[in-house]
Amino acid sequence: MSGSAIPYHLRPHKAVDRRLFVDLLTRLERWRPLHNYAYVSMGAYPLEDHKIVHRILGIKRLLAFDYDEEVVNRQKFNRPIARCRCIQAASKDVVDNFDHILKDNKIDDAAGVIVWLDYTDPNEIQHQIREFQDLIDKLRVGDVVRVTVNAHFSEYADPIPQGQAQPKKTERQQKTFQKLQSKIGEYLPSDASSADMTPAGLALLLSKSFGNAVHKAFQPTSANTFKPLSVTRYADGLQMLTMTGAVIKRAEEQALTSALDLKNWPFASKDWSSIHHLVVPALTLRERLFLEREVGGRPDRIVKKLGFSSTADVSIKDFLKSYKDYYRFYPTLLSADV
């Protein structure tokens, strides 16, 4: 099952990643107010991120889009407020006609925009990078962009035919890298190699490719640039890479970092190479409450008290390394009879 096909309430990694995004936005309010911004996102059918940015940040200029008519119809039903607009459009259409779409949906009076492009198809990665480049080239200082892309190794590799012997690791890495070269093209980092064809390496290579798009959109001598603020990778079935940043004046980069206190935010990324790995196992409520109480202790002692060392394929010790930084954002999922 693909990550996009998994129901939202069964995707704890994405839920944590979304909440970290909102936490970053609350920090951005130290830089400039966001309640008069417009929020533009694919949103999927539940519009969970639209609900959260409205409830926590007070943003009322909400726009959701999707190329699937049935998804848009569900979005209209799930709108958090009546003012939320839902339109049928592909991401390319939105980016190409960005100003017109804002005007047509009566949100062009916003003080700024926050845009989330949530992609799933790895075969379109070059187009996705180019759309990101085209978008940031249209934006103003203070605008925020978040992009999610598929970063799962097997999604970029050729499938192994049934009954055929498993190829050597180095051979498969080389073939996958050659395939990736043709997909990313001009955005591929010059130092990339087949050795990057690992979960962490692929995520890093893709992140740097988006960084190269920034260099193409903003020349080194230009007054403005796009600064990455947080880059994370996670897997609810498939590994996904999420990058969030803002268009800023180069001269104000240090002031922004200071205003957001990014040095003391565990998920801040100083550049496109700083990627945080989210490890979020499925926990029972009792397990979660225990871990929250013990989160500051030594991992080996916590594991001993638990009596088990892993949940499915997630090591509790590995999980605890980052859990202390994001336990506040871990979703509580409870069943209920309605």
Coordinates of C-alpha atoms in Angstrom, one line a residue:
M1 CA 0.0 0.0 0.0
S2 CA 1.4 3.4 -0.9
G3 CA 1.8 6.2 1.7
S4 CA -0.9 8.3 -0.1
A5 CA -3.4 5.4 0.1
I6 CA -3.1 4.9 3.8
P7 CA -6.0 6.6 5.7
Y8 CA -5.0 9.8 7.4
H9 CA -5.9 8.5 10.9
L10 CA -3.4 5.6 10.3
R11 CA -0.4 7.9 9.4
P12 CA 1.2 8.9 12.7
H13 CA 4.5 10.1 11.0
K14 CA 2.6 12.5 8.7
A15 CA 0.6 13.7 11.7
V16 CA 3.7 14.5 13.7
D17 CA 5.3 16.1 10.6
R18 CA 2.3 18.3 10.1
R19 CA 2.3 19.4 13.7
L20 CA 6.0 20.2 13.5
F21 CA 5.1 22.4 10.5
V22 CA 2.5 24.3 12.5
D23 CA 5.0 24.7 15.4
L24 CA 7.4 26.2 12.9
L25 CA 4.7 28.6 11.6
T26 CA 4.0 29.8 15.2
R27 CA 7.7 30.6 15.4
L28 CA 7.5 32.5 12.1
E29 CA 4.9 34.7 13.8
R30 CA 7.8 36.1 15.8
W31 CA 9.1 37.4 12.5
R32 CA 5.8 38.7 11.0
P33 CA 2.1 38.1 11.8
L34 CA 0.5 35.3 9.8
H35 CA -3.2 35.7 10.5
N36 CA -3.7 37.8 7.4
Y37 CA -1.8 35.3 5.2
A38 CA -3.4 33.1 2.6
Y39 CA -2.9 29.3 3.0
V40 CA -2.8 27.3 -0.2
S41 CA -2.5 23.5 -0.1
M42 CA -3.6 20.3 -1.7
G43 CA -4.9 19.3 1.6
A44 CA -6.3 15.9 0.5
Y45 CA -9.9 15.1 1.3
P46 CA -9.8 15.7 5.1
L47 CA -8.2 19.2 4.9
E48 CA -6.5 18.5 8.2
D49 CA -3.8 21.1 7.7
H50 CA -6.4 23.8 6.7
K51 CA -8.2 23.0 10.0
I52 CA -5.1 23.3 12.0
V53 CA -3.7 26.6 10.5
H54 CA -7.1 28.1 10.9
R55 CA -7.6 27.0 14.5
I56 CA -4.1 27.8 15.7
L57 CA -3.0 30.7 13.5
G58 CA -6.4 32.2 12.8
I59 CA -5.8 32.2 9.0
K60 CA -9.2 32.6 7.2
R61 CA -8.0 32.9 3.6
L62 CA -7.9 29.2 2.9
L63 CA -7.6 27.5 -0.5
A64 CA -7.5 23.8 -1.3
F65 CA -7.0 22.2 -4.6
D66 CA -6.8 18.7 -6.2
Y67 CA -6.9 17.4 -9.8
D68 CA -9.5 14.7 -8.8
E69 CA -13.1 16.0 -8.9
E70 CA -14.3 13.5 -6.3
V71 CA -11.5 14.6 -3.8
V72 CA -12.5 18.3 -4.3
N73 CA -16.1 17.4 -3.6
R74 CA -15.1 15.8 -0.3
Q75 CA -12.9 18.8 0.5
K76 CA -16.0 21.0 0.0
F77 CA -17.9 18.9 2.5
N78 CA -15.0 18.9 5.0
R79 CA -14.2 22.7 4.9
P80 CA -13.3 24.1 8.3
I81 CA -15.0 27.4 7.5
A82 CA -17.4 28.6 4.8
R83 CA -14.7 30.9 3.4
C84 CA -12.4 28.0 2.5
R85 CA -12.3 27.7 -1.3
C86 CA -11.8 24.2 -2.9
I87 CA -11.0 24.1 -6.6
Q88 CA -10.2 21.4 -9.2
A89 CA -6.7 22.0 -10.5
A90 CA -3.3 20.3 -10.9
S91 CA -0.3 21.7 -9.1
K92 CA 1.2 23.0 -12.4
D93 CA -2.0 25.0 -13.1
V94 CA -1.9 26.5 -9.7
V95 CA 1.8 27.5 -10.0
D96 CA 1.5 28.7 -13.6
N97 CA -1.5 30.9 -12.8
F98 CA -0.8 31.6 -9.1
D99 CA -1.7 35.3 -9.0
H100 CA -4.8 34.8 -11.1
I101 CA -6.0 31.9 -8.8
L102 CA -5.5 34.1 -5.7
K103 CA -7.5 36.8 -7.3
D104 CA -10.3 34.5 -8.6
N105 CA -10.7 33.1 -5.1
K106 CA -10.6 36.5 -3.5
I107 CA -7.5 36.0 -1.4
D108 CA -5.2 38.2 -3.3
D109 CA -5.4 40.9 -0.6
A110 CA -3.4 38.6 1.8
A111 CA -0.3 40.0 3.5
G112 CA 1.6 36.9 2.3
V113 CA 1.1 33.3 1.3
I114 CA 1.9 29.9 2.8
V115 CA 1.9 27.2 0.1
W116 CA 2.2 23.4 0.6
L117 CA 2.8 21.2 -2.5
D118 CA 2.3 17.6 -1.5
Y119 CA 3.6 15.2 -4.2
T120 CA 3.5 11.4 -4.3
D121 CA 4.7 10.4 -7.8
P122 CA 8.5 9.8 -8.0
N123 CA 8.3 9.6 -11.8
E124 CA 7.5 13.3 -11.9
I125 CA 10.3 14.5 -9.6
Q126 CA 12.0 16.8 -12.1
H127 CA 8.6 18.5 -12.9
Q128 CA 8.0 18.8 -9.1
I129 CA 11.4 20.5 -8.6
R130 CA 10.7 22.8 -11.6
E131 CA 7.3 23.7 -10.2
F132 CA 8.9 24.6 -6.9
Q133 CA 11.5 26.8 -8.7
D134 CA 8.7 28.5 -10.7
L135 CA 6.7 29.1 -7.6
I136 CA 9.4 30.7 -5.4
D137 CA 10.3 32.9 -8.4
K138 CA 6.8 34.4 -8.2
L139 CA 6.7 34.9 -4.4
R140 CA 7.5 37.9 -2.2
V141 CA 9.6 38.3 0.9
G142 CA 7.8 36.7 3.8
D143 CA 6.1 34.0 1.8
V144 CA 6.5 30.4 3.0
V145 CA 6.7 27.2 0.9
R146 CA 6.5 23.6 2.0
V147 CA 7.1 20.7 -0.4
T148 CA 6.6 16.9 0.2
V149 CA 8.0 14.4 -2.2
N150 CA 8.4 10.6 -2.4
A151 CA 11.9 9.6 -1.3
H152 CA 11.4 5.9 -1.1
F153 CA 14.3 4.0 -2.7
S154 CA 12.3 1.1 -4.3
E155 CA 10.0 3.7 -5.9
Y156 CA 12.9 5.0 -7.9
A157 CA 14.5 1.5 -8.6
D158 CA 13.4 -0.9 -11.4
P159 CA 11.1 -3.6 -9.9
I160 CA 12.7 -7.1 -9.7
P161 CA 10.7 -9.5 -11.8
Q162 CA 9.0 -12.4 -10.0
G163 CA 11.3 -15.4 -9.9
Q164 CA 14.4 -13.5 -10.8
A165 CA 17.4 -13.6 -8.5
Q166 CA 18.0 -10.6 -6.2
P167 CA 20.7 -8.4 -7.9
K168 CA 23.8 -7.4 -6.0
K169 CA 23.3 -4.3 -3.8
T170 CA 26.0 -2.3 -5.7
E171 CA 24.5 -3.3 -9.1
R172 CA 21.0 -2.2 -8.1
Q173 CA 22.3 1.1 -6.6
Q174 CA 24.1 1.9 -9.9
K175 CA 21.1 1.1 -12.0
T176 CA 18.8 3.2 -9.7
F177 CA 21.3 6.1 -9.8
Q178 CA 21.4 6.1 -13.6
K179 CA 17.6 6.1 -13.6
L180 CA 17.5 9.0 -11.1
Q181 CA 20.0 11.0 -13.2
S182 CA 17.6 10.9 -16.1
K183 CA 14.7 11.9 -13.9
I184 CA 16.3 14.8 -12.0
G185 CA 18.5 16.1 -14.9
E186 CA 20.0 19.5 -14.4
Y187 CA 19.1 19.7 -10.7
L188 CA 21.2 16.7 -9.7
P189 CA 24.1 17.7 -7.3
S190 CA 27.5 17.5 -9.0
D191 CA 28.9 15.3 -6.2
A192 CA 26.0 12.7 -6.4
S193 CA 26.9 9.1 -7.0
S194 CA 25.4 5.6 -6.8
A195 CA 26.6 5.4 -3.1
D196 CA 23.8 7.9 -2.4
M197 CA 21.2 5.2 -3.2
T198 CA 20.3 4.4 0.4
P199 CA 17.2 5.7 2.3
A200 CA 19.2 8.5 4.0
G201 CA 21.3 9.2 0.9
L202 CA 18.4 9.4 -1.5
A203 CA 16.6 11.9 0.8
L204 CA 19.8 14.0 1.0
L205 CA 20.2 13.9 -2.8
L206 CA 16.6 15.0 -3.4
S207 CA 16.9 17.8 -0.8
K208 CA 20.1 19.1 -2.4
S209 CA 18.3 19.0 -5.8
F210 CA 15.7 21.4 -4.5
G211 CA 18.5 23.5 -3.1
N212 CA 19.9 23.7 -6.6
A213 CA 16.5 24.9 -7.8
V214 CA 16.8 27.8 -5.3
H215 CA 20.2 28.7 -6.8
K216 CA 18.6 28.9 -10.3
A217 CA 15.7 31.0 -9.1
F218 CA 17.8 33.4 -7.0
Q219 CA 21.2 34.4 -8.4
P220 CA 24.0 34.8 -5.7
T221 CA 23.9 38.6 -6.3
S222 CA 20.1 39.0 -5.9
A223 CA 18.8 40.8 -2.8
N224 CA 16.4 37.9 -2.0
T225 CA 16.8 34.1 -1.5
F226 CA 14.8 31.1 -0.3
K227 CA 16.0 29.9 3.1
P228 CA 15.3 26.3 4.2
L229 CA 14.0 26.2 7.8
S230 CA 13.2 22.6 8.4
V231 CA 13.8 19.4 6.3
T232 CA 12.5 16.0 7.6
R233 CA 12.1 12.5 6.3
Y234 CA 9.6 9.9 7.6
A235 CA 7.9 6.7 6.5
D236 CA 4.2 5.7 6.8
G237 CA 4.8 2.8 4.4
L238 CA 6.9 4.9 2.0
Q239 CA 9.7 7.3 2.9
M240 CA 8.7 10.9 2.3
L241 CA 10.8 14.0 2.3
T242 CA 9.4 17.3 3.5
M243 CA 11.1 20.7 3.0
T244 CA 9.9 24.0 4.5
G245 CA 11.4 27.4 3.9
A246 CA 10.7 31.1 3.3
V247 CA 11.6 33.8 0.8
I248 CA 13.7 36.3 2.7
K249 CA 16.1 39.2 2.1
R250 CA 19.7 37.9 2.2
A251 CA 20.6 40.7 4.6
E252 CA 18.0 39.6 7.1
E253 CA 18.9 35.9 7.3
Q254 CA 20.6 36.2 10.6
A255 CA 17.8 38.3 12.0
L256 CA 15.3 35.7 11.0
T257 CA 17.3 32.9 12.5
S258 CA 17.5 34.8 15.7
A259 CA 13.8 35.9 15.8
L260 CA 12.7 32.2 15.3
D261 CA 15.3 31.0 17.8
L262 CA 16.2 28.2 15.4
K263 CA 19.3 27.3 17.3
N264 CA 17.1 26.0 20.1
W265 CA 14.4 24.3 17.9
P266 CA 15.4 20.6 17.5
F267 CA 14.0 20.4 13.9
A268 CA 15.6 23.4 12.4
S269 CA 17.7 22.9 9.3
K270 CA 20.5 25.4 8.6
D271 CA 20.9 24.2 5.0
W272 CA 19.6 21.6 2.5
S273 CA 21.9 18.9 4.0
S274 CA 20.4 19.1 7.5
I275 CA 17.7 16.4 7.5
H276 CA 15.9 15.2 10.5
H277 CA 14.7 11.6 10.6
L278 CA 11.3 11.1 12.3
V279 CA 10.8 7.7 13.8
V280 CA 7.2 7.3 15.0
P281 CA 6.1 3.8 16.0
A282 CA 2.5 2.9 16.7
L283 CA 2.0 3.1 20.4
T284 CA -0.8 2.1 22.7
L285 CA -2.0 4.9 25.0
R286 CA -0.5 3.2 28.0
E287 CA 2.9 2.9 26.2
R288 CA 2.8 6.5 25.2
L289 CA 2.0 7.8 28.7
F290 CA 4.8 5.7 30.1
L291 CA 7.3 7.0 27.6
E292 CA 6.3 10.7 28.2
R293 CA 6.9 10.2 31.9
E294 CA 10.3 8.5 31.3
V295 CA 11.4 10.5 28.2
G296 CA 14.3 12.1 30.0
G297 CA 15.8 8.9 31.3
R298 CA 18.4 6.5 29.8
P299 CA 17.1 4.6 26.8
D300 CA 18.5 1.2 28.0
R301 CA 16.7 1.6 31.4
I302 CA 13.4 2.7 29.7
V303 CA 13.6 -0.4 27.4
K304 CA 14.2 -2.6 30.5
K305 CA 11.1 -1.2 32.2
L306 CA 9.0 -1.6 29.1
G307 CA 10.0 -5.3 28.7
F308 CA 10.3 -5.1 24.9
S309 CA 12.8 -3.5 22.6
S310 CA 10.9 -2.8 19.4
T311 CA 7.5 -2.2 17.9
A312 CA 7.3 -3.9 14.5
D313 CA 10.5 -2.8 12.7
V314 CA 11.2 0.2 14.9
S315 CA 13.8 0.0 17.6
I316 CA 12.7 1.7 20.9
K317 CA 16.2 3.0 21.5
D318 CA 16.4 4.6 18.1
F319 CA 12.9 6.0 18.6
L320 CA 13.8 7.6 21.9
K321 CA 16.7 9.5 20.4
S322 CA 14.2 11.8 18.7
Y323 CA 11.0 11.3 20.7
K324 CA 12.2 13.6 23.5
D325 CA 12.1 16.4 20.8
Y326 CA 8.7 15.8 19.4
Y327 CA 6.6 13.9 22.0
R328 CA 4.4 17.0 22.4
F329 CA 3.3 16.5 18.8
Y330 CA 2.6 12.8 18.9
P331 CA -1.1 12.2 17.9
T332 CA -3.4 10.4 20.3
L333 CA -5.5 8.0 18.2
L334 CA -8.5 6.5 20.1
S335 CA -11.3 4.3 18.8
A336 CA -14.8 5.2 19.6
D337 CA -18.3 3.8 19.0
V338 CA -20.5 6.5 17.5

